[in-house]
C-alpha positions as YAML, in Angstrom:
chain: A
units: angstrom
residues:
- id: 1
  name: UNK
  ca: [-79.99, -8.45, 38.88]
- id: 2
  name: UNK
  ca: [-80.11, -11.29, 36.14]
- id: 3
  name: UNK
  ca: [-80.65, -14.78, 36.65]
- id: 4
  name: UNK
  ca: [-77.19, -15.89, 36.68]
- id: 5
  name: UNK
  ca: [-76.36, -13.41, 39.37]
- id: 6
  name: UNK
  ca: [-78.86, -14.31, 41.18]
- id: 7
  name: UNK
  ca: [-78.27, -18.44, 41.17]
- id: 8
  name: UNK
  ca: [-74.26, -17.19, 42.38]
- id: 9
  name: UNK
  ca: [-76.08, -15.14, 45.38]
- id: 10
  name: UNK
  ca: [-77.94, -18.02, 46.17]
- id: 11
  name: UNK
  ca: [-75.48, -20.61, 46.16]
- id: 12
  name: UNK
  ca: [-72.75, -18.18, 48.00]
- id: 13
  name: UNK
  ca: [-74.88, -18.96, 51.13]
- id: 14
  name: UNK
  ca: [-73.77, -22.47, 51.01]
- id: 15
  name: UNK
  ca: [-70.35, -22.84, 49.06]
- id: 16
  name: UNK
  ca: [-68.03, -20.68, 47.94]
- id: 17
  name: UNK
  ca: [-66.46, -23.09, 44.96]
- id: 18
  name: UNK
  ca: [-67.38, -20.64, 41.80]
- id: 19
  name: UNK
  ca: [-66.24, -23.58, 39.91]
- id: 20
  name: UNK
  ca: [-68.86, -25.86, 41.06]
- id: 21
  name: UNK
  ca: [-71.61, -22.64, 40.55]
- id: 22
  name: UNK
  ca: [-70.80, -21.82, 37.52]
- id: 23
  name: UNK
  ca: [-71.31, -25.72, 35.89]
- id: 24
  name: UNK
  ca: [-74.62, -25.51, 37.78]
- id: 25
  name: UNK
  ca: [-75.68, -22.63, 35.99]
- id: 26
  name: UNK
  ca: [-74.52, -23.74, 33.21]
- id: 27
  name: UNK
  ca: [-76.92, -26.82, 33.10]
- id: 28
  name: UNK
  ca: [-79.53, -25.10, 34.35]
- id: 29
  name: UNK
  ca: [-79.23, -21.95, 31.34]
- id: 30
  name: UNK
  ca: [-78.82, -25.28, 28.84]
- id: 31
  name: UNK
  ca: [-81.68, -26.91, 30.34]
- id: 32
  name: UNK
  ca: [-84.33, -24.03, 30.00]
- id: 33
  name: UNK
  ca: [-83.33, -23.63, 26.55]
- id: 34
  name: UNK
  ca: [-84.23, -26.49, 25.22]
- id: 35
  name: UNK
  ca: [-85.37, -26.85, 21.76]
- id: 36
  name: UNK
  ca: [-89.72, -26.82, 21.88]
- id: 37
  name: UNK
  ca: [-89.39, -24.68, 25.08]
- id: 38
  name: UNK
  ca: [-91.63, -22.07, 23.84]
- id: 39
  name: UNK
  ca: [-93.05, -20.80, 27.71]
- id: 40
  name: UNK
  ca: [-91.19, -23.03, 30.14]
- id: 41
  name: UNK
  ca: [-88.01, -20.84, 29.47]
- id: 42
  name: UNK
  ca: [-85.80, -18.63, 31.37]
- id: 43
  name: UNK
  ca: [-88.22, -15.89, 30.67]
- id: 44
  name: UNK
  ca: [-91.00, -17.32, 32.80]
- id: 45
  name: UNK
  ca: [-88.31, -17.63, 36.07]
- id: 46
  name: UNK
  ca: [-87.47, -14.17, 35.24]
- id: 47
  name: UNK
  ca: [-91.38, -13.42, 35.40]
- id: 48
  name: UNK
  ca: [-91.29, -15.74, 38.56]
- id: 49
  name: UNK
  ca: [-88.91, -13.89, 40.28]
- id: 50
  name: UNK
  ca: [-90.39, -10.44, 39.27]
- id: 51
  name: UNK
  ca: [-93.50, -11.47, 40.95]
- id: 52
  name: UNK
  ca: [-91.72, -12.85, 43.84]
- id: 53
  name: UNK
  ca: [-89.63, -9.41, 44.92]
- id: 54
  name: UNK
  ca: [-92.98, -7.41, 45.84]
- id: 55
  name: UNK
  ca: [-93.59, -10.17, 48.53]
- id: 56
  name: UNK
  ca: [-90.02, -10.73, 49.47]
- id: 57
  name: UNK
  ca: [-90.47, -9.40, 52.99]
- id: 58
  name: UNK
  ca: [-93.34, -12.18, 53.64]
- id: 59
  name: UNK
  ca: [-91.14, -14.76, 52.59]
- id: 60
  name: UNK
  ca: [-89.30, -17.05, 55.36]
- id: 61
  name: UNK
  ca: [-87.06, -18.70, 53.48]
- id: 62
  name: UNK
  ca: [-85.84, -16.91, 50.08]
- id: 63
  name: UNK
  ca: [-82.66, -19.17, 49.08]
- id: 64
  name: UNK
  ca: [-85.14, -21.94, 49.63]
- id: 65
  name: UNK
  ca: [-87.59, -20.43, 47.49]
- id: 66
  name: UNK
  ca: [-84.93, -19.16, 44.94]
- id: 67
  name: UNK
  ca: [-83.56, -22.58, 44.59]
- id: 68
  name: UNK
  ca: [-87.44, -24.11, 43.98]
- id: 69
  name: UNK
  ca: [-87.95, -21.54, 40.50]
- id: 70
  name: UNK
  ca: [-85.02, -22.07, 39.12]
- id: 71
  name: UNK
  ca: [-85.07, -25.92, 39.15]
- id: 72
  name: UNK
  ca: [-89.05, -26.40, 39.46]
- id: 73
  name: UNK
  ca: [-89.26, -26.74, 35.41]
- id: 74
  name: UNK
  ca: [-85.67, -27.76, 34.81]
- id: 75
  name: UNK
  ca: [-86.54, -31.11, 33.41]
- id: 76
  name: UNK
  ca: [-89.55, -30.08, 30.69]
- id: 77
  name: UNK
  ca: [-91.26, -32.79, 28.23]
- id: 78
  name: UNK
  ca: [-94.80, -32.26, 26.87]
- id: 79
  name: UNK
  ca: [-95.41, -35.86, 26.83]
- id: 80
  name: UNK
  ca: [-93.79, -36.82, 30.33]
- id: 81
  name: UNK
  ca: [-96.31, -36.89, 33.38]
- id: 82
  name: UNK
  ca: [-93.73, -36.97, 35.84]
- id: 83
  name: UNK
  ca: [-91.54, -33.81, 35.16]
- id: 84
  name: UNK
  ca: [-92.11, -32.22, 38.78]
- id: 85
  name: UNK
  ca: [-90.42, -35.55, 39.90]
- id: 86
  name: UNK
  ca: [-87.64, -35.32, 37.54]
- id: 87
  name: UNK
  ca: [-87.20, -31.87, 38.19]
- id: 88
  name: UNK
  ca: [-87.13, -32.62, 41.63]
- id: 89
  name: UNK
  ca: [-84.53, -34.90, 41.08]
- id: 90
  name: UNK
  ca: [-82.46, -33.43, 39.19]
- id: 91
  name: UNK
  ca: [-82.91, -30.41, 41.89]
- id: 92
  name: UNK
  ca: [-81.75, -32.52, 44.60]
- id: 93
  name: UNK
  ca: [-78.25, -34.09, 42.82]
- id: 94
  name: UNK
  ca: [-77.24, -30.59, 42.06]
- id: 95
  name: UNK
  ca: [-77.64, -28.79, 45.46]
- id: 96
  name: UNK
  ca: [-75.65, -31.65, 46.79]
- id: 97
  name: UNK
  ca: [-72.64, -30.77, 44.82]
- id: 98
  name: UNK
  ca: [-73.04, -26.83, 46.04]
- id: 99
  name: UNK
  ca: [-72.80, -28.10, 49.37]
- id: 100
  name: UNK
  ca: [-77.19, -27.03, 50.23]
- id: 101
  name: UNK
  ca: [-78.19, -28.56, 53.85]
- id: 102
  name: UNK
  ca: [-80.25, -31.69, 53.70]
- id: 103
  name: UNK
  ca: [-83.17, -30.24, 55.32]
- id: 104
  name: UNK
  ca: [-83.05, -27.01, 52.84]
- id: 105
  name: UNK
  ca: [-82.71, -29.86, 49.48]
- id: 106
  name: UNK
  ca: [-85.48, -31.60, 51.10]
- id: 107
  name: UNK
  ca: [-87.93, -28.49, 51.24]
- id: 108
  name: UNK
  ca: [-86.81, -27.61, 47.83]
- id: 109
  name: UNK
  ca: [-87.81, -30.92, 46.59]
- id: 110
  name: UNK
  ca: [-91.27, -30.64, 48.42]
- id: 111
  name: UNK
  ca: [-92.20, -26.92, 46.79]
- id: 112
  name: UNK
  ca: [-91.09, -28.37, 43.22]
- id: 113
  name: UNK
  ca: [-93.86, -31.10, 43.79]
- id: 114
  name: UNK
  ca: [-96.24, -28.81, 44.63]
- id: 115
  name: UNK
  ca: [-96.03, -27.97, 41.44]
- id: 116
  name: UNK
  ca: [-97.83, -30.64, 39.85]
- id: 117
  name: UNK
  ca: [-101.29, -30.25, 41.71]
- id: 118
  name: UNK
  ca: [-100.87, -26.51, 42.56]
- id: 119
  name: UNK
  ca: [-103.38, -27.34, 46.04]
- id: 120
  name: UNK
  ca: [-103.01, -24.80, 48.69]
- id: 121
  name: UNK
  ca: [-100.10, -25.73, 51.42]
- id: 122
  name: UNK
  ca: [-99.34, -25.45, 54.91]
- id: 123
  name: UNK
  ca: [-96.25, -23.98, 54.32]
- id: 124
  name: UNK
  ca: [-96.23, -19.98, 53.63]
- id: 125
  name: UNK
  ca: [-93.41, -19.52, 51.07]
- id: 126
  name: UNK
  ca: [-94.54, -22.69, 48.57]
- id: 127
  name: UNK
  ca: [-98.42, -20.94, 48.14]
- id: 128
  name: UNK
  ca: [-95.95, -17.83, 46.71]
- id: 129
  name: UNK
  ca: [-94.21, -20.14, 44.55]
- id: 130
  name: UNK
  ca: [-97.32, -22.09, 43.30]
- id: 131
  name: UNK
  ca: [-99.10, -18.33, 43.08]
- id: 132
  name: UNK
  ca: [-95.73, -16.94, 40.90]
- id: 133
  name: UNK
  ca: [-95.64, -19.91, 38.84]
- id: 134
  name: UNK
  ca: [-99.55, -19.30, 37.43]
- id: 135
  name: UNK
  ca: [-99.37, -15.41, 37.56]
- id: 136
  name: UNK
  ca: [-99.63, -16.06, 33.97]
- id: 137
  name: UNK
  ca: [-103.11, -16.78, 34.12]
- id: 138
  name: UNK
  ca: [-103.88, -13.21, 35.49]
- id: 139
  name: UNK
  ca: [-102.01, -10.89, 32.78]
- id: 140
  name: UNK
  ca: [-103.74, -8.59, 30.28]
- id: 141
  name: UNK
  ca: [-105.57, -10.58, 27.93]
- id: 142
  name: UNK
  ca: [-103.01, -9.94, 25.15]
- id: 143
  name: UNK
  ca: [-99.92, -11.36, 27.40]
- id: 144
  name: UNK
  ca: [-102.30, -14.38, 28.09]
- id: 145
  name: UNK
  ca: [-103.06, -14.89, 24.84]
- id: 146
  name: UNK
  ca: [-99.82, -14.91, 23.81]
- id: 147
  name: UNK
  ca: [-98.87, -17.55, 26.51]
- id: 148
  name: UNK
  ca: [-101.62, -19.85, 25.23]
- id: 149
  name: UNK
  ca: [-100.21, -20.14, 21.93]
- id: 150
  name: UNK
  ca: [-96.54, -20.55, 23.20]
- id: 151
  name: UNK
  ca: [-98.37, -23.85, 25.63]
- id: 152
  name: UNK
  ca: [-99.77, -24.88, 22.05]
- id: 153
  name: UNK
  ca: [-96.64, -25.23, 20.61]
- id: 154
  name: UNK
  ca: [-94.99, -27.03, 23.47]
- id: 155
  name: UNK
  ca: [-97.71, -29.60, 22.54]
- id: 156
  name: UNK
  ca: [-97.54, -29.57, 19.15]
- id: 157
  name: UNK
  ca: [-96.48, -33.30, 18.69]
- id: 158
  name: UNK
  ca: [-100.26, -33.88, 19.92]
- id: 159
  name: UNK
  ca: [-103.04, -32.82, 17.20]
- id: 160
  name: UNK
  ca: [-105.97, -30.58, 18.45]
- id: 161
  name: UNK
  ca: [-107.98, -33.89, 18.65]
- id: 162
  name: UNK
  ca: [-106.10, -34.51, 21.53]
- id: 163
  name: UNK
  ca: [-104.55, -31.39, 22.87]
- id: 164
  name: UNK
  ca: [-108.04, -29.50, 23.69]
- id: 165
  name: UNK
  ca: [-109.36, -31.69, 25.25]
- id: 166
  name: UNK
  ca: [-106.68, -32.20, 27.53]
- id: 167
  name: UNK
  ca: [-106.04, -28.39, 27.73]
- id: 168
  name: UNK
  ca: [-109.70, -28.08, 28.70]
- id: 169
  name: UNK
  ca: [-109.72, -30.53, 31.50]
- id: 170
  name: UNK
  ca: [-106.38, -28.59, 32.97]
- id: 171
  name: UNK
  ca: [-108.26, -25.28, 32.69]
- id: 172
  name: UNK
  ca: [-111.57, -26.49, 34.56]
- id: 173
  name: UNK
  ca: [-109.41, -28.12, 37.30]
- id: 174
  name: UNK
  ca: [-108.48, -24.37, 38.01]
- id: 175
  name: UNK
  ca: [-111.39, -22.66, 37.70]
- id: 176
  name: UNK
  ca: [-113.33, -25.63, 40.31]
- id: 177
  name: UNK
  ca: [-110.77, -24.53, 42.63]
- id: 178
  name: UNK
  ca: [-111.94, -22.42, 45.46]
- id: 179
  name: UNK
  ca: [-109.41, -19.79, 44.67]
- id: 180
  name: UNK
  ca: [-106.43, -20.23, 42.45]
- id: 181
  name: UNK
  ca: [-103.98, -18.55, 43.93]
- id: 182
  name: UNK
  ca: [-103.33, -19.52, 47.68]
- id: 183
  name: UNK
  ca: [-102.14, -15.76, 48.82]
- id: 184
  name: UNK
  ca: [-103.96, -12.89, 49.78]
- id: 185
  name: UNK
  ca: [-101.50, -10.95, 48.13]
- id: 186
  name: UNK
  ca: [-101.48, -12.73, 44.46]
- id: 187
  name: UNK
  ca: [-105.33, -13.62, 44.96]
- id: 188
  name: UNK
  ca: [-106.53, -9.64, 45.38]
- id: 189
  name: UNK
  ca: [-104.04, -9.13, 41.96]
- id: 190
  name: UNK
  ca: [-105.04, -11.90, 39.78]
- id: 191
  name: UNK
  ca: [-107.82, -13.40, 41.03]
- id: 192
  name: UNK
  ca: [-111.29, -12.23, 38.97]
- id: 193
  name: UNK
  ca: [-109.02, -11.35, 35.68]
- id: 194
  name: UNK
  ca: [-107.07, -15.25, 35.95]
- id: 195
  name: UNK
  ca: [-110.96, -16.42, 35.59]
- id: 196
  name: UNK
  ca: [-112.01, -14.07, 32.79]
- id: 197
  name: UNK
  ca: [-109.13, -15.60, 31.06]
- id: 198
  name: UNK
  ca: [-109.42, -19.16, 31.34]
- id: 199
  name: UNK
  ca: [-113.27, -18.85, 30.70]
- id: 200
  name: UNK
  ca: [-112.48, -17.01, 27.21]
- id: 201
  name: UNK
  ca: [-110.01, -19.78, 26.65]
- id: 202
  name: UNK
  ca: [-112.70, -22.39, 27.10]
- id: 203
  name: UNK
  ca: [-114.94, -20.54, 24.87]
- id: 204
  name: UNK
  ca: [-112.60, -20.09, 21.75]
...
């Protein structure tokens, strides 16, 4: 299933207006493609959502969940510290229009803020959201490299003077977590290869 099939499943749950589905998707495909979107694309909620169908069965809520990837980056500037917020926002307005429950906007709205700090939650099915969203950090060291450089060039309007040293303080906030990823199953995958990574990042 593609992406755009999958936003129409999702949003069949709560409205049946194609017309009002299809505009959504619409922003949301312009959105991600963004000039300067070199990682925060489509192809990391396609990653997302790869991750997310081996642990499908342990998630409670998966329209929820579905709704939080593909709006959790939707609004994406390297220089803006309050994208999660704007995301968030721009989240909420749209599942309005496609008719979403208040309480099911407002949990969407909570699991794209948990974005920003990435801390472990109460609640079961953001940890697998926060835990897809870095899987990154825990591919072969060739696919992580490769997703390094594609960060670097998000940032590019910042010269290294600035950009490693900022890079460096995000990658030490991760590795002086306890663990960082929040679920068993993502944490027994990624765990020990996530730190190798980020520790040969700091190096170079």
């Amino acid at each position: 299933m593609n992406l755009k099939e999958r936003f129409q499943q999702t949003c069949f749950s709560f409205t049946q207006d194609k017309n009002i589905i299809e505009k959504s998707w619409i922003e949301i495909e312009k959105k991600y493609a963004e000039k300067g979107r070199h990682y925060h694309n489509l192809n990391h909620l396609e990653n997302m959502f790869a991750e997310l169908e081996s642990v499908k069965n342990k998630i409670e809520n998966f329209n929820i969940l579905s709704f939080s990837v593909f709006y959790h980056d939707v609004i994406y500037n390297a220089s803006s510290k309050n994208n999660e917020e704007n995301s968030a926002d721009f989240g909420k307005f749209q599942l309005e229009k496609l008719n979403v429950d208040p309480s099911s906007i407002e949990k969407t709205v909570q699991q794209i803020i948990a974005t920003k700090s990435h801390q472990q939650s109460d609640d079961y099915d953001t940890n697998y959201l926060l835990d897809a969203d870095l899987s990154i950090l825990g591919k072969d060291p060739e696919t992580y490299l490769d997703y390094t450089r594609k960060i670097r060039k998000e940032y590019s309007v910042y010269p290294d003077l600035l950009y490693k040293p900022g890079r460096k303080k995000v990658l030490k906030h991760f590795l002086d977590l306890e663990y960082i990823f929040k679920t068993e199953y993502f944490r027994e995958k990624y765990e020990v290869r996530a730190r190798n990574n980020i520790q040969m990042e700091m190096k170079s």
